[in-house]
Coordinates of C-alpha atoms in Angstrom, one line a residue:
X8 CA -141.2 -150.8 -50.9
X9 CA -143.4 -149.0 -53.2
X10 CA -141.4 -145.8 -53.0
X11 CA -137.9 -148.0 -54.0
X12 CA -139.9 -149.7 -56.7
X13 CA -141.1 -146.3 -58.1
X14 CA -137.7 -144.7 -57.8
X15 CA -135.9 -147.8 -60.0
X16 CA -137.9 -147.4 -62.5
X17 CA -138.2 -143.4 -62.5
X18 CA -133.9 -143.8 -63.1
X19 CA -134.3 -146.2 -65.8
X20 CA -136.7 -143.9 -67.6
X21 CA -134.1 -141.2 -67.3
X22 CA -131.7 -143.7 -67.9
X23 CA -133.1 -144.7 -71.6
X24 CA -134.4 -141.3 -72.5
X25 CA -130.5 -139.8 -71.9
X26 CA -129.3 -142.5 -73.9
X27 CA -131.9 -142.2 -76.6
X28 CA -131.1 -138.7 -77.2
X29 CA -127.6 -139.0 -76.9
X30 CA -127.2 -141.4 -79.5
X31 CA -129.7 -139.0 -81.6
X32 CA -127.9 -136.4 -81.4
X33 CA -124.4 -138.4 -82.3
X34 CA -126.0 -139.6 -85.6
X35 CA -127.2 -136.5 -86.6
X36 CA -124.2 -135.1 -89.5
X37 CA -122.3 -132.5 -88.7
X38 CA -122.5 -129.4 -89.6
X39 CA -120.4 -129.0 -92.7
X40 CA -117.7 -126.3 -92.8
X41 CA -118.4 -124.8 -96.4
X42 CA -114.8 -123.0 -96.4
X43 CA -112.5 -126.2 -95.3
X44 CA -114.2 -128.5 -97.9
X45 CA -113.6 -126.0 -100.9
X46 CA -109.9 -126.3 -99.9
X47 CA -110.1 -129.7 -99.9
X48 CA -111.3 -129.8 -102.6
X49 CA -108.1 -127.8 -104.5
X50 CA -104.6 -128.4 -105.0
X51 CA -101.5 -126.2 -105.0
X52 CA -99.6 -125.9 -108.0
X53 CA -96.0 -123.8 -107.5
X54 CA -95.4 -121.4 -110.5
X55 CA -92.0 -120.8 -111.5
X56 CA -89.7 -118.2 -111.3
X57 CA -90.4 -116.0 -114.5
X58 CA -88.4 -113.2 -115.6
X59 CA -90.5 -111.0 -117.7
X60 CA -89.0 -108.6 -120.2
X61 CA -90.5 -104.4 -119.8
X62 CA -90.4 -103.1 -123.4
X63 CA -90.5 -99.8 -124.1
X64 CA -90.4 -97.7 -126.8
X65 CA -88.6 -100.6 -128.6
X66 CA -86.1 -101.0 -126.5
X67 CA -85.6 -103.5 -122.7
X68 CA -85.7 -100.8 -120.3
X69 CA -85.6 -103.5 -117.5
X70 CA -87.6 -107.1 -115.9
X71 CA -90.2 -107.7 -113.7
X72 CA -89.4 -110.9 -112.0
X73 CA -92.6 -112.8 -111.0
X74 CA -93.2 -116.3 -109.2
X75 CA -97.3 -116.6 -109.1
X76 CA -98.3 -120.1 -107.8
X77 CA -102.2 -121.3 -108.6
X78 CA -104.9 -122.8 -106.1
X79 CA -107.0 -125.3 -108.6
X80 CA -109.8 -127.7 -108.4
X81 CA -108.7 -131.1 -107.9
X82 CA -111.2 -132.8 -110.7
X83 CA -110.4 -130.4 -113.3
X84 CA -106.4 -130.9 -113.5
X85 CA -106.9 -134.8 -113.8
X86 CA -108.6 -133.8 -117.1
X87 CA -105.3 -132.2 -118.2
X88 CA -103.5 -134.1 -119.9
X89 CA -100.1 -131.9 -120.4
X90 CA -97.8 -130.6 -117.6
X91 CA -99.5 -127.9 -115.6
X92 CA -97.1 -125.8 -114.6
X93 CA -95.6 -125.5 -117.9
X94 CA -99.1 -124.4 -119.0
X95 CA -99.7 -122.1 -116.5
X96 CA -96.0 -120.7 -116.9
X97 CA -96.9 -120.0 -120.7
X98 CA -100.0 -118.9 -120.0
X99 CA -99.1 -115.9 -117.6
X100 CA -96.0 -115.2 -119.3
X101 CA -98.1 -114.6 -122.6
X102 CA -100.6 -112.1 -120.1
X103 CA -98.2 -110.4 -118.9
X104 CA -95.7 -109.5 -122.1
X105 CA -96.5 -106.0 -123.5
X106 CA -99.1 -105.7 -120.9
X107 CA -99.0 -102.4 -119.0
X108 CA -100.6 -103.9 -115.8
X109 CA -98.0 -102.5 -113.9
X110 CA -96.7 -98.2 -114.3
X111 CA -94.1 -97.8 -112.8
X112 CA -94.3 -94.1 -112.7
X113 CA -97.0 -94.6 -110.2
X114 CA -95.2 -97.1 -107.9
X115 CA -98.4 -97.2 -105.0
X116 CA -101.5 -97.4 -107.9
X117 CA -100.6 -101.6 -108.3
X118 CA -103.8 -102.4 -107.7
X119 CA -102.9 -106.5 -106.6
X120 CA -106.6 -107.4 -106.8
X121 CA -107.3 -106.7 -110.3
X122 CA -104.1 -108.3 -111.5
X123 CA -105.2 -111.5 -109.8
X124 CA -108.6 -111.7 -111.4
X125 CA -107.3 -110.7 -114.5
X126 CA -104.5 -113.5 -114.1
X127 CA -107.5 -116.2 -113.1
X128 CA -110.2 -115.1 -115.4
X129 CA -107.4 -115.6 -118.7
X130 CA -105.9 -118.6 -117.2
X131 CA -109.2 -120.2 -117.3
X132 CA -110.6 -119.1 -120.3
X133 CA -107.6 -120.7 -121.8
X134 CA -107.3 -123.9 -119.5
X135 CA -110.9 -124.2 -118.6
X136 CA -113.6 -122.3 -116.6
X137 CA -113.1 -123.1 -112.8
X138 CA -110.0 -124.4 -113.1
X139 CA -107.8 -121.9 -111.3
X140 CA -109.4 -121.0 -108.1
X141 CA -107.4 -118.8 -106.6
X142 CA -104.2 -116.9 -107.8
X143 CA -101.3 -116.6 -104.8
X144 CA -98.7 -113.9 -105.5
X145 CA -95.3 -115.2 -104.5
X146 CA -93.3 -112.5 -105.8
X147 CA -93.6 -109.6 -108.4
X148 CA -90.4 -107.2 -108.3
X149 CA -88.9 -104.9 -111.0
X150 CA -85.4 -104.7 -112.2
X151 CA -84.0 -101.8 -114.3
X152 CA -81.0 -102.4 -116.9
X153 CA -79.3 -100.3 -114.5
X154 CA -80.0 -102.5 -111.4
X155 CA -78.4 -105.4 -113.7
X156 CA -75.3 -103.5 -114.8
X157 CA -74.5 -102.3 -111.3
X158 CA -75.3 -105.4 -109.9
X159 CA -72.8 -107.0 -112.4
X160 CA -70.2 -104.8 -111.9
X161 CA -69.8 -105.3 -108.1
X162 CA -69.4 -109.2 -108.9
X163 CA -73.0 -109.4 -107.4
X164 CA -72.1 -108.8 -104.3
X165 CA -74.9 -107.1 -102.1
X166 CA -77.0 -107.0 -104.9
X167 CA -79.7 -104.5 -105.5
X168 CA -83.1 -106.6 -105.2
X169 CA -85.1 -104.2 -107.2
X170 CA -88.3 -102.6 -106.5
X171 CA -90.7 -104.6 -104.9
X172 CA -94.2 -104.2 -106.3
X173 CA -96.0 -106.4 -104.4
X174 CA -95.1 -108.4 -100.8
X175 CA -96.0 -111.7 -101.9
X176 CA -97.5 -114.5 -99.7
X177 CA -94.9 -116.7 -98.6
X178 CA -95.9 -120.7 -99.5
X179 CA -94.6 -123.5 -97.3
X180 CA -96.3 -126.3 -98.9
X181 CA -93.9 -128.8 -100.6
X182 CA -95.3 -128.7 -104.6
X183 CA -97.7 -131.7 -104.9
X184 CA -97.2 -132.8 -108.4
X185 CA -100.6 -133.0 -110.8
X186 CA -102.3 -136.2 -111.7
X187 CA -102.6 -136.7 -114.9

């Protein structure tokens, strides 16, 4: 009887310690992934299609044609108070006009990096620092005046795309317009 009475209680010992530690363990906070709350913590803004004008020696020798879209922090664009994606439009456009960021003598020396941190580091020092987070190429292609003629003159059909300067990164999320 003794040996029943011993055994009881040695399983509700376990019993309560097992449920004691599970319910520790439960409360305790998880460990906080440091990546997937900085994305949740920005929003995507879609850039537009730009076409950008290549002058040289005073004269249109052709067009880059650029879509760059803009991860930014959530907080910051409810402090804008005009529409973002015009702003961001201007803003690269203005960059990039007259800027020899791209030769295209030297088709492989695009270097994609430094054309991104030199996109993010003037958007913000125009819009705010920490505002744009991240810059996502879409699509950066060349187009000479000849491209354009012959693409005319076959009624543009199977048109010439150009010359691709950088593969962009393809974005599926629907545009998720900007509180303001």
């Amino acid at each position: 009887m003794v040996k029943l009475l011993l055994t009881g209680l040695w399983v509700c010992i376990v019993t309560l310690g097992a449920v004691y530690f599970s319910v520790q363990m439960s409360a305790a906070p998880a460990p906080v992934d440091e990546e997937a709350r900085r994305k949740e913590m920005q929003e995507l803004v879609r850039g537009e299609s730009i076409t950008i004008p290549v002058i040289s020696n005073g004269a249109i020798t052709g067009y880059f044609l650029s879509r760059v879209s803009f991860m930014m922090d959530k907080e910051k664009i409810r402090n804008v108070k005009l529409p973002i994606t015009e702003l961001t439009t201007d803003g690269l456009f203005t960059l990039l006009i007259g800027n020899k960021m791209v030769d295209l003598s030297k088709p492989g020396a695009f270097d994609l990096e430094k054309f991104r941190s030199s996109i993010k580091d003037d958007m913000n020092s125009k819009l705010g620092e920490g505002l744009v987070a991240e810059v996502l190429v879409e699509q950066l292609d060349y187009l000479s005046k000849e491209d354009i003629r012959n693409n005319a003159s076959r009624g543009n059909k199977n048109p010439n795309p150009g010359q691709k300067i950088v593969k962009g990164v393809k974005i599926d999320a629907p545009a998720q317009p900007a509180a303001h």
